[in-house]
Amino acid sequence: MKKALLLLLLMHSSANLLSQNIFEFLDGNWQIEGTGNIEHWNAMGTDKLQGLTYSLDNGLVNVSEYLKIERKGKKAILTATVLNQNQHQDVQFKMIYNDSAWIFQNKKHDFPQQVIYKKIDQNNIRIHLLGKASSISYEMRRLPEMHHMNNGGANPSYDENLANELGADDYGMKKFYFVLLESGPNTTTNKDSISEYFAGHMANIEKLVEEKKMIVAGPFGKNDHSFRGLFIFNNVENIKEVEELLKGDPAIKNKVLSAKIVEWYGSAALPLYLKYNDLIWKVKP
């Protein structure tokens, strides 16, 4: 009976925490104490938050970390991508429940193993980063609703439906992936092989464009480097997914081309050019 009661209490605590709704609470901009860094969160519906940590340097935005919290059923996952750590790979933390804080845990990660968001009041929150042998704690203060990266005001032309459709944050921005194509180690001169590889290369581009994963593809002109072309990927979660998509390209698979992948934070409106592109080509490339 006591075990059943304890289980009931734990379930009640979980429900209470969910009712506080981190997805609503975190939405907005938070100044990290003692630094010039800001943690920005943008609610994408009721079950997903997209975030990033950034600073302003002479008016330029420097992003240091991408964040995401996504709820699936009763589970919630925090995903963090720190740009100078873990080879840009995502690190995921599973939400565990407590009646006074939002706790995300990954015991396999070196540091942190727990990320704790503890609400002080509506405008202040304490963050704890806990590891096996060390910990970091700091507070964040909610910034006024009108705060923006460029310190500007609200946009009178703002289209909320379009912004949500494009996956834009409050600044009209989102994360993309650039792929820089260079000459690979395979320097074959076999014309049949080269023709086969690049026919597959073009077919894979068309496939990814149709799937709305690739929004830019094109070759560079002659240059003093080994640069061959550029891809920009959209609607992908992480570098691993980009790597998987590139495996369908025979020119890359057979090392005629090599690919370098880097994250880029830019205007979420970028894909909109595609509808005009279909109106201006006379001969299919």
PDB file of C-alpha atoms in Angstrom:
ATOM      1  CA  MET A   1       0.000   0.000   0.000  1.00  0.00           C
ATOM      2  CA  LYS A   2       2.854   2.369   0.874  1.00  0.00           C
ATOM      3  CA  LYS A   3       4.558   1.625  -2.466  1.00  0.00           C
ATOM      4  CA  ALA A   4       1.336   2.387  -4.330  1.00  0.00           C
ATOM      5  CA  LEU A   5       0.933   5.638  -2.410  1.00  0.00           C
ATOM      6  CA  LEU A   6       4.537   6.634  -3.148  1.00  0.00           C
ATOM      7  CA  LEU A   7       4.031   5.916  -6.855  1.00  0.00           C
ATOM      8  CA  LEU A   8       0.855   8.003  -6.795  1.00  0.00           C
ATOM      9  CA  LEU A   9       2.731  10.895  -5.172  1.00  0.00           C
ATOM     10  CA  LEU A  10       5.516  10.713  -7.753  1.00  0.00           C
ATOM     11  CA  MET A  11       2.992  10.756 -10.567  1.00  0.00           C
ATOM     12  CA  HIS A  12       1.296  13.740  -8.946  1.00  0.00           C
ATOM     13  CA  SER A  13       4.636  15.583  -8.728  1.00  0.00           C
ATOM     14  CA  SER A  14       5.271  14.895 -12.416  1.00  0.00           C
ATOM     15  CA  ALA A  15       1.858  16.189 -13.349  1.00  0.00           C
ATOM     16  CA  ASN A  16       2.429  19.335 -11.258  1.00  0.00           C
ATOM     17  CA  LEU A  17       5.693  20.014 -13.026  1.00  0.00           C
ATOM     18  CA  LEU A  18       4.150  19.540 -16.435  1.00  0.00           C
ATOM     19  CA  SER A  19       1.353  21.885 -15.460  1.00  0.00           C
ATOM     20  CA  GLN A  20       3.964  24.601 -14.784  1.00  0.00           C
ATOM     21  CA  ASN A  21       4.808  24.180 -18.469  1.00  0.00           C
ATOM     22  CA  ILE A  22       8.451  24.912 -19.200  1.00  0.00           C
ATOM     23  CA  PHE A  23       7.393  25.428 -22.825  1.00  0.00           C
ATOM     24  CA  GLU A  24       5.480  28.560 -21.859  1.00  0.00           C
ATOM     25  CA  PHE A  25       7.745  29.737 -19.047  1.00  0.00           C
ATOM     26  CA  LEU A  26      11.075  29.760 -20.892  1.00  0.00           C
ATOM     27  CA  ASP A  27       9.730  31.495 -24.003  1.00  0.00           C
ATOM     28  CA  GLY A  28      11.608  34.779 -24.395  1.00  0.00           C
ATOM     29  CA  ASN A  29      15.060  36.223 -23.727  1.00  0.00           C
ATOM     30  CA  TRP A  30      17.154  35.669 -20.612  1.00  0.00           C
ATOM     31  CA  GLN A  31      20.254  37.601 -19.580  1.00  0.00           C
ATOM     32  CA  ILE A  32      22.898  35.300 -18.084  1.00  0.00           C
ATOM     33  CA  GLU A  33      24.308  36.923 -14.934  1.00  0.00           C
ATOM     34  CA  GLY A  34      27.849  38.242 -15.036  1.00  0.00           C
ATOM     35  CA  THR A  35      28.163  37.883 -18.821  1.00  0.00           C
ATOM     36  CA  GLY A  36      27.051  39.544 -22.012  1.00  0.00           C
ATOM     37  CA  ASN A  37      25.391  36.304 -23.088  1.00  0.00           C
ATOM     38  CA  ILE A  38      21.678  35.905 -23.702  1.00  0.00           C
ATOM     39  CA  GLU A  39      19.738  32.647 -23.776  1.00  0.00           C
ATOM     40  CA  HIS A  40      16.850  32.958 -26.208  1.00  0.00           C
ATOM     41  CA  TRP A  41      13.925  30.527 -26.312  1.00  0.00           C
ATOM     42  CA  ASN A  42      11.157  30.496 -28.894  1.00  0.00           C
ATOM     43  CA  ALA A  43       8.022  28.380 -28.345  1.00  0.00           C
ATOM     44  CA  MET A  44       7.069  26.412 -31.460  1.00  0.00           C
ATOM     45  CA  GLY A  45       3.577  25.384 -30.412  1.00  0.00           C
ATOM     46  CA  THR A  46       2.927  23.689 -27.080  1.00  0.00           C
ATOM     47  CA  ASP A  47       5.405  20.816 -27.371  1.00  0.00           C
ATOM     48  CA  LYS A  48       8.626  22.324 -28.700  1.00  0.00           C
ATOM     49  CA  LEU A  49      11.050  25.083 -27.752  1.00  0.00           C
ATOM     50  CA  GLN A  50      13.925  26.166 -29.950  1.00  0.00           C
ATOM     51  CA  GLY A  51      16.709  28.119 -28.350  1.00  0.00           C
ATOM     52  CA  LEU A  52      20.209  29.472 -28.648  1.00  0.00           C
ATOM     53  CA  THR A  53      22.823  31.236 -26.572  1.00  0.00           C
ATOM     54  CA  TYR A  54      24.383  34.284 -28.165  1.00  0.00           C
ATOM     55  CA  SER A  55      26.319  37.480 -27.532  1.00  0.00           C
ATOM     56  CA  LEU A  56      26.578  40.737 -29.457  1.00  0.00           C
ATOM     57  CA  ASP A  57      30.004  41.871 -30.647  1.00  0.00           C
ATOM     58  CA  ASN A  58      29.942  45.313 -32.310  1.00  0.00           C
ATOM     59  CA  GLY A  59      26.448  44.620 -33.543  1.00  0.00           C
ATOM     60  CA  LEU A  60      27.293  41.118 -34.826  1.00  0.00           C
ATOM     61  CA  VAL A  61      25.509  38.095 -33.419  1.00  0.00           C
ATOM     62  CA  ASN A  62      27.836  35.359 -32.134  1.00  0.00           C
ATOM     63  CA  VAL A  63      25.980  32.115 -31.476  1.00  0.00           C
ATOM     64  CA  SER A  64      27.743  29.744 -29.083  1.00  0.00           C
ATOM     65  CA  GLU A  65      25.072  27.092 -28.515  1.00  0.00           C
ATOM     66  CA  TYR A  66      21.892  25.785 -30.104  1.00  0.00           C
ATOM     67  CA  LEU A  67      19.178  24.368 -27.834  1.00  0.00           C
ATOM     68  CA  LYS A  68      15.926  22.494 -28.202  1.00  0.00           C
ATOM     69  CA  ILE A  69      13.371  21.063 -25.788  1.00  0.00           C
ATOM     70  CA  GLU A  70      10.795  18.762 -27.328  1.00  0.00           C
ATOM     71  CA  ARG A  71       7.972  16.883 -25.653  1.00  0.00           C
ATOM     72  CA  LYS A  72       6.759  13.553 -26.987  1.00  0.00           C
ATOM     73  CA  GLY A  73       3.889  12.215 -24.902  1.00  0.00           C
ATOM     74  CA  LYS A  74       4.960  12.419 -21.264  1.00  0.00           C
ATOM     75  CA  LYS A  75       8.647  12.565 -22.130  1.00  0.00           C
ATOM     76  CA  ALA A  76      10.702  15.668 -22.816  1.00  0.00           C
ATOM     77  CA  ILE A  77      14.231  15.850 -24.253  1.00  0.00           C
ATOM     78  CA  LEU A  78      16.698  18.731 -24.039  1.00  0.00           C
ATOM     79  CA  THR A  79      19.140  18.783 -26.965  1.00  0.00           C
ATOM     80  CA  ALA A  80      22.227  21.000 -26.750  1.00  0.00           C
ATOM     81  CA  THR A  81      24.753  21.652 -29.509  1.00  0.00           C
ATOM     82  CA  VAL A  82      27.755  23.624 -28.272  1.00  0.00           C
ATOM     83  CA  LEU A  83      29.686  24.930 -31.275  1.00  0.00           C
ATOM     84  CA  ASN A  84      33.190  24.476 -29.844  1.00  0.00           C
ATOM     85  CA  GLN A  85      32.576  21.169 -28.070  1.00  0.00           C
ATOM     86  CA  ASN A  86      31.758  17.533 -28.879  1.00  0.00           C
ATOM     87  CA  GLN A  87      32.694  18.070 -32.557  1.00  0.00           C
ATOM     88  CA  HIS A  88      29.422  19.984 -33.021  1.00  0.00           C
ATOM     89  CA  GLN A  89      27.454  16.852 -32.159  1.00  0.00           C
ATOM     90  CA  ASP A  90      24.125  17.025 -30.346  1.00  0.00           C
ATOM     91  CA  VAL A  91      23.993  15.989 -26.692  1.00  0.00           C
ATOM     92  CA  GLN A  92      20.607  14.898 -25.378  1.00  0.00           C
ATOM     93  CA  PHE A  93      19.315  15.031 -21.813  1.00  0.00           C
ATOM     94  CA  LYS A  94      16.155  13.231 -20.747  1.00  0.00           C
ATOM     95  CA  MET A  95      13.756  15.075 -18.466  1.00  0.00           C
ATOM     96  CA  ILE A  96      13.276  13.589 -15.030  1.00  0.00           C
ATOM     97  CA  TYR A  97      10.670  15.008 -12.715  1.00  0.00           C
ATOM     98  CA  ASN A  98      10.827  16.981  -9.523  1.00  0.00           C
ATOM     99  CA  ASP A  99       8.174  19.129  -7.892  1.00  0.00           C
ATOM    100  CA  SER A 100      10.373  22.241  -7.721  1.00  0.00           C
ATOM    101  CA  ALA A 101      12.598  22.203 -10.832  1.00  0.00           C
ATOM    102  CA  TRP A 102      12.936  20.984 -14.408  1.00  0.00           C
ATOM    103  CA  ILE A 103      15.775  18.441 -14.438  1.00  0.00           C
ATOM    104  CA  PHE A 104      17.377  17.021 -17.585  1.00  0.00           C
ATOM    105  CA  GLN A 105      19.819  14.140 -17.195  1.00  0.00           C
ATOM    106  CA  ASN A 106      22.386  12.249 -19.252  1.00  0.00           C
ATOM    107  CA  LYS A 107      24.603  10.080 -17.025  1.00  0.00           C
ATOM    108  CA  LYS A 108      26.785   9.036 -19.989  1.00  0.00           C
ATOM    109  CA  HIS A 109      27.863  12.604 -20.737  1.00  0.00           C
ATOM    110  CA  ASP A 110      31.071  13.883 -19.116  1.00  0.00           C
ATOM    111  CA  PHE A 111      29.886  17.356 -18.135  1.00  0.00           C
ATOM    112  CA  PRO A 112      27.234  18.273 -17.392  1.00  0.00           C
ATOM    113  CA  GLN A 113      25.321  15.148 -16.491  1.00  0.00           C
ATOM    114  CA  GLN A 114      22.373  17.157 -15.211  1.00  0.00           C
ATOM    115  CA  VAL A 115      20.969  20.475 -16.399  1.00  0.00           C
ATOM    116  CA  ILE A 116      18.540  21.952 -13.894  1.00  0.00           C
ATOM    117  CA  TYR A 117      16.223  24.898 -14.475  1.00  0.00           C
ATOM    118  CA  LYS A 118      14.886  26.059 -11.103  1.00  0.00           C
ATOM    119  CA  LYS A 119      12.247  28.781 -11.252  1.00  0.00           C
ATOM    120  CA  ILE A 120      12.779  31.545  -8.680  1.00  0.00           C
ATOM    121  CA  ASP A 121       9.878  33.671  -9.835  1.00  0.00           C
ATOM    122  CA  GLN A 122       8.284  34.658 -13.142  1.00  0.00           C
ATOM    123  CA  ASN A 123      11.309  36.711 -14.194  1.00  0.00           C
ATOM    124  CA  ASN A 124      14.238  34.879 -12.627  1.00  0.00           C
ATOM    125  CA  ILE A 125      15.580  31.371 -12.928  1.00  0.00           C
ATOM    126  CA  ARG A 126      18.597  29.543 -11.517  1.00  0.00           C
ATOM    127  CA  ILE A 127      20.580  27.123 -13.666  1.00  0.00           C
ATOM    128  CA  HIS A 128      22.623  24.270 -12.194  1.00  0.00           C
ATOM    129  CA  LEU A 129      25.056  22.283 -14.356  1.00  0.00           C
ATOM    130  CA  LEU A 130      26.104  19.196 -12.422  1.00  0.00           C
ATOM    131  CA  GLY A 131      28.831  16.641 -13.127  1.00  0.00           C
ATOM    132  CA  LYS A 132      30.456  13.872 -11.143  1.00  0.00           C
ATOM    133  CA  ALA A 133      33.183  16.079  -9.711  1.00  0.00           C
ATOM    134  CA  SER A 134      32.179  19.648 -10.465  1.00  0.00           C
ATOM    135  CA  SER A 135      29.228  21.960 -10.816  1.00  0.00           C
ATOM    136  CA  ILE A 136      28.335  25.414 -12.119  1.00  0.00           C
ATOM    137  CA  SER A 137      25.407  27.554 -10.999  1.00  0.00           C
ATOM    138  CA  TYR A 138      24.200  30.907 -12.238  1.00  0.00           C
ATOM    139  CA  GLU A 139      21.027  32.945 -12.556  1.00  0.00           C
ATOM    140  CA  MET A 140      19.209  34.263 -15.608  1.00  0.00           C
ATOM    141  CA  ARG A 141      16.928  37.294 -15.651  1.00  0.00           C
ATOM    142  CA  ARG A 142      14.062  37.657 -18.100  1.00  0.00           C
ATOM    143  CA  LEU A 143      14.581  40.576 -20.461  1.00  0.00           C
ATOM    144  CA  PRO A 144      11.707  42.849 -21.506  1.00  0.00           C
ATOM    145  CA  GLU A 145       9.506  41.409 -24.237  1.00  0.00           C
ATOM    146  CA  MET A 146      10.640  44.058 -26.706  1.00  0.00           C
ATOM    147  CA  HIS A 147      14.335  43.129 -26.378  1.00  0.00           C
ATOM    148  CA  HIS A 148      15.838  42.058 -29.693  1.00  0.00           C
ATOM    149  CA  MET A 149      19.321  41.206 -30.929  1.00  0.00           C
ATOM    150  CA  ASN A 150      19.550  44.530 -32.739  1.00  0.00           C
ATOM    151  CA  ASN A 151      17.808  46.395 -29.911  1.00  0.00           C
ATOM    152  CA  GLY A 152      15.072  47.321 -32.367  1.00  0.00           C
ATOM    153  CA  GLY A 153      11.321  47.214 -31.900  1.00  0.00           C
ATOM    154  CA  ALA A 154       8.422  45.022 -32.931  1.00  0.00           C
ATOM    155  CA  ASN A 155       7.790  44.446 -36.624  1.00  0.00           C
ATOM    156  CA  PRO A 156       4.420  45.851 -37.771  1.00  0.00           C
ATOM    157  CA  SER A 157       4.524  43.516 -40.807  1.00  0.00           C
ATOM    158  CA  TYR A 158       5.072  40.378 -38.732  1.00  0.00           C
ATOM    159  CA  ASP A 159       3.237  37.326 -40.138  1.00  0.00           C
ATOM    160  CA  GLU A 160       2.997  34.750 -37.346  1.00  0.00           C
ATOM    161  CA  ASN A 161       1.642  31.967 -39.597  1.00  0.00           C
ATOM    162  CA  LEU A 162       4.463  32.392 -42.099  1.00  0.00           C
ATOM    163  CA  ALA A 163       7.073  32.552 -39.326  1.00  0.00           C
ATOM    164  CA  ASN A 164       5.789  29.294 -37.825  1.00  0.00           C
ATOM    165  CA  GLU A 165       5.636  27.629 -41.247  1.00  0.00           C
ATOM    166  CA  LEU A 166       9.279  28.520 -41.883  1.00  0.00           C
ATOM    167  CA  GLY A 167      10.404  27.545 -38.376  1.00  0.00           C
ATOM    168  CA  ALA A 168      11.596  31.085 -37.640  1.00  0.00           C
ATOM    169  CA  ASP A 169      12.495  32.251 -34.162  1.00  0.00           C
ATOM    170  CA  ASP A 170      11.537  35.681 -32.819  1.00  0.00           C
ATOM    171  CA  TYR A 171      14.227  37.267 -34.963  1.00  0.00           C
ATOM    172  CA  GLY A 172      13.125  35.612 -38.210  1.00  0.00           C
ATOM    173  CA  MET A 173      16.194  33.371 -38.063  1.00  0.00           C
ATOM    174  CA  LYS A 174      16.878  29.644 -37.914  1.00  0.00           C
ATOM    175  CA  LYS A 175      19.677  27.105 -38.154  1.00  0.00           C
ATOM    176  CA  PHE A 176      20.819  25.801 -41.543  1.00  0.00           C
ATOM    177  CA  TYR A 177      23.770  23.632 -42.581  1.00  0.00           C
ATOM    178  CA  PHE A 178      26.351  24.691 -45.168  1.00  0.00           C
ATOM    179  CA  VAL A 179      28.234  21.976 -47.043  1.00  0.00           C
ATOM    180  CA  LEU A 180      31.430  23.087 -48.755  1.00  0.00           C
ATOM    181  CA  LEU A 181      32.392  20.668 -51.523  1.00  0.00           C
ATOM    182  CA  GLU A 182      36.073  20.264 -52.361  1.00  0.00           C
ATOM    183  CA  SER A 183      38.063  18.007 -54.643  1.00  0.00           C
ATOM    184  CA  GLY A 184      38.433  14.606 -53.032  1.00  0.00           C
ATOM    185  CA  PRO A 185      41.384  12.190 -52.961  1.00  0.00           C
ATOM    186  CA  ASN A 186      39.974  10.132 -55.870  1.00  0.00           C
ATOM    187  CA  THR A 187      41.613  11.728 -58.938  1.00  0.00           C
ATOM    188  CA  THR A 188      40.438   9.140 -61.468  1.00  0.00           C
ATOM    189  CA  THR A 189      40.479  10.180 -65.123  1.00  0.00           C
ATOM    190  CA  ASN A 190      38.135   7.387 -66.214  1.00  0.00           C
ATOM    191  CA  LYS A 191      35.467   9.304 -68.147  1.00  0.00           C
ATOM    192  CA  ASP A 192      32.799   6.623 -67.728  1.00  0.00           C
ATOM    193  CA  SER A 193      33.242   6.542 -63.953  1.00  0.00           C
ATOM    194  CA  ILE A 194      33.255  10.337 -63.690  1.00  0.00           C
ATOM    195  CA  SER A 195      30.112  10.552 -65.820  1.00  0.00           C
ATOM    196  CA  GLU A 196      28.373   7.950 -63.635  1.00  0.00           C
ATOM    197  CA  TYR A 197      29.360   9.642 -60.370  1.00  0.00           C
ATOM    198  CA  PHE A 198      28.185  13.094 -61.432  1.00  0.00           C
ATOM    199  CA  ALA A 199      24.935  11.820 -62.931  1.00  0.00           C
ATOM    200  CA  GLY A 200      24.232  10.339 -59.504  1.00  0.00           C
ATOM    201  CA  HIS A 201      25.409  13.566 -57.881  1.00  0.00           C
ATOM    202  CA  MET A 202      22.786  15.563 -59.802  1.00  0.00           C
ATOM    203  CA  ALA A 203      20.080  12.951 -59.162  1.00  0.00           C
ATOM    204  CA  ASN A 204      20.744  13.099 -55.421  1.00  0.00           C
ATOM    205  CA  ILE A 205      20.512  16.902 -55.467  1.00  0.00           C
ATOM    206  CA  GLU A 206      17.112  16.723 -57.217  1.00  0.00           C
ATOM    207  CA  LYS A 207      15.909  14.128 -54.704  1.00  0.00           C
ATOM    208  CA  LEU A 208      16.923  16.246 -51.708  1.00  0.00           C
ATOM    209  CA  VAL A 209      15.344  19.370 -53.203  1.00  0.00           C
ATOM    210  CA  GLU A 210      12.073  17.475 -53.708  1.00  0.00           C
ATOM    211  CA  GLU A 211      12.242  16.341 -50.072  1.00  0.00           C
ATOM    212  CA  LYS A 212      12.748  20.018 -49.051  1.00  0.00           C
ATOM    213  CA  LYS A 213      16.023  19.144 -47.362  1.00  0.00           C
ATOM    214  CA  MET A 214      18.315  21.028 -49.756  1.00  0.00           C
ATOM    215  CA  ILE A 215      17.574  24.632 -50.705  1.00  0.00           C
ATOM    216  CA  VAL A 216      20.821  25.763 -52.366  1.00  0.00           C
ATOM    217  CA  ALA A 217      23.167  23.831 -54.666  1.00  0.00           C
ATOM    218  CA  GLY A 218      25.655  25.210 -57.129  1.00  0.00           C
ATOM    219  CA  PRO A 219      29.255  25.035 -58.378  1.00  0.00           C
ATOM    220  CA  PHE A 220      31.997  27.552 -57.718  1.00  0.00           C
ATOM    221  CA  GLY A 221      33.917  29.148 -60.556  1.00  0.00           C
ATOM    222  CA  LYS A 222      37.575  28.455 -61.131  1.00  0.00           C
ATOM    223  CA  ASN A 223      39.539  29.304 -57.987  1.00  0.00           C
ATOM    224  CA  ASP A 224      42.946  28.910 -56.396  1.00  0.00           C
ATOM    225  CA  HIS A 225      41.547  26.546 -53.788  1.00  0.00           C
ATOM    226  CA  SER A 226      40.028  23.110 -54.256  1.00  0.00           C
ATOM    227  CA  PHE A 227      36.492  24.487 -53.795  1.00  0.00           C
ATOM    228  CA  ARG A 228      34.004  22.824 -56.116  1.00  0.00           C
ATOM    229  CA  GLY A 229      30.517  23.724 -54.901  1.00  0.00           C
ATOM    230  CA  LEU A 230      28.113  24.597 -52.103  1.00  0.00           C
ATOM    231  CA  PHE A 231      25.003  23.022 -50.585  1.00  0.00           C
ATOM    232  CA  ILE A 232      22.681  24.545 -47.987  1.00  0.00           C
ATOM    233  CA  PHE A 233      20.492  22.124 -46.057  1.00  0.00           C
ATOM    234  CA  ASN A 234      17.171  22.993 -44.432  1.00  0.00           C
ATOM    235  CA  ASN A 235      14.784  21.049 -42.178  1.00  0.00           C
ATOM    236  CA  VAL A 236      17.512  18.790 -40.790  1.00  0.00           C
ATOM    237  CA  GLU A 237      18.169  18.236 -37.099  1.00  0.00           C
ATOM    238  CA  ASN A 238      21.943  17.877 -36.888  1.00  0.00           C
ATOM    239  CA  ILE A 239      25.227  17.225 -38.678  1.00  0.00           C
ATOM    240  CA  LYS A 240      24.728  13.459 -38.457  1.00  0.00           C
ATOM    241  CA  GLU A 241      21.552  13.738 -40.527  1.00  0.00           C
ATOM    242  CA  VAL A 242      23.398  15.815 -43.152  1.00  0.00           C
ATOM    243  CA  GLU A 243      26.130  13.155 -43.290  1.00  0.00           C
ATOM    244  CA  GLU A 244      23.504  10.459 -43.859  1.00  0.00           C
ATOM    245  CA  LEU A 245      21.885  12.461 -46.669  1.00  0.00           C
ATOM    246  CA  LEU A 246      25.256  12.977 -48.350  1.00  0.00           C
ATOM    247  CA  LYS A 247      25.850   9.208 -48.450  1.00  0.00           C
ATOM    248  CA  GLY A 248      23.382   9.102 -51.349  1.00  0.00           C
ATOM    249  CA  ASP A 249      25.764  11.201 -53.474  1.00  0.00           C
ATOM    250  CA  PRO A 250      28.051   8.885 -55.547  1.00  0.00           C
ATOM    251  CA  ALA A 251      30.614  11.648 -56.138  1.00  0.00           C
ATOM    252  CA  ILE A 252      31.059  12.046 -52.395  1.00  0.00           C
ATOM    253  CA  LYS A 253      30.742   8.334 -51.634  1.00  0.00           C
ATOM    254  CA  ASN A 254      33.491   7.543 -54.166  1.00  0.00           C
ATOM    255  CA  LYS A 255      35.655  10.412 -52.857  1.00  0.00           C
ATOM    256  CA  VAL A 256      35.752  12.419 -56.066  1.00  0.00           C
ATOM    257  CA  LEU A 257      34.313  15.165 -53.868  1.00  0.00           C
ATOM    258  CA  SER A 258      34.792  15.710 -50.150  1.00  0.00           C
ATOM    259  CA  ALA A 259      32.344  17.580 -47.945  1.00  0.00           C
ATOM    260  CA  LYS A 260      32.845  19.912 -44.990  1.00  0.00           C
ATOM    261  CA  ILE A 261      29.728  20.672 -42.940  1.00  0.00           C
ATOM    262  CA  VAL A 262      29.168  23.741 -40.801  1.00  0.00           C
ATOM    263  CA  GLU A 263      26.142  25.178 -39.009  1.00  0.00           C
ATOM    264  CA  TRP A 264      24.863  28.578 -40.073  1.00  0.00           C
ATOM    265  CA  TYR A 265      22.342  30.882 -38.418  1.00  0.00           C
ATOM    266  CA  GLY A 266      20.479  32.928 -41.011  1.00  0.00           C
ATOM    267  CA  SER A 267      17.148  34.220 -42.268  1.00  0.00           C
ATOM    268  CA  ALA A 268      14.399  31.599 -42.113  1.00  0.00           C
ATOM    269  CA  ALA A 269      12.963  33.209 -45.271  1.00  0.00           C
ATOM    270  CA  LEU A 270      15.813  31.828 -47.390  1.00  0.00           C
ATOM    271  CA  PRO A 271      13.790  28.876 -48.802  1.00  0.00           C
ATOM    272  CA  LEU A 272      11.162  31.251 -50.214  1.00  0.00           C
ATOM    273  CA  TYR A 273      13.387  32.071 -53.180  1.00  0.00           C
ATOM    274  CA  LEU A 274      12.728  28.589 -54.581  1.00  0.00           C
ATOM    275  CA  LYS A 275       9.211  29.401 -55.800  1.00  0.00           C
ATOM    276  CA  TYR A 276      10.630  32.246 -57.892  1.00  0.00           C
ATOM    277  CA  ASN A 277      13.459  30.076 -59.163  1.00  0.00           C
ATOM    278  CA  ASP A 278      10.885  27.857 -60.868  1.00  0.00           C
ATOM    279  CA  LEU A 279       9.663  30.903 -62.810  1.00  0.00           C
ATOM    280  CA  ILE A 280      12.974  32.062 -64.248  1.00  0.00           C
ATOM    281  CA  TRP A 281      14.798  29.054 -65.720  1.00  0.00           C
ATOM    282  CA  LYS A 282      14.321  28.494 -69.462  1.00  0.00           C
ATOM    283  CA  VAL A 283      16.340  25.268 -69.822  1.00  0.00           C
ATOM    284  CA  LYS A 284      16.562  22.692 -67.042  1.00  0.00           C
ATOM    285  CA  PRO A 285      20.145  22.452 -65.789  1.00  0.00           C
TER     286      PRO A 285
END
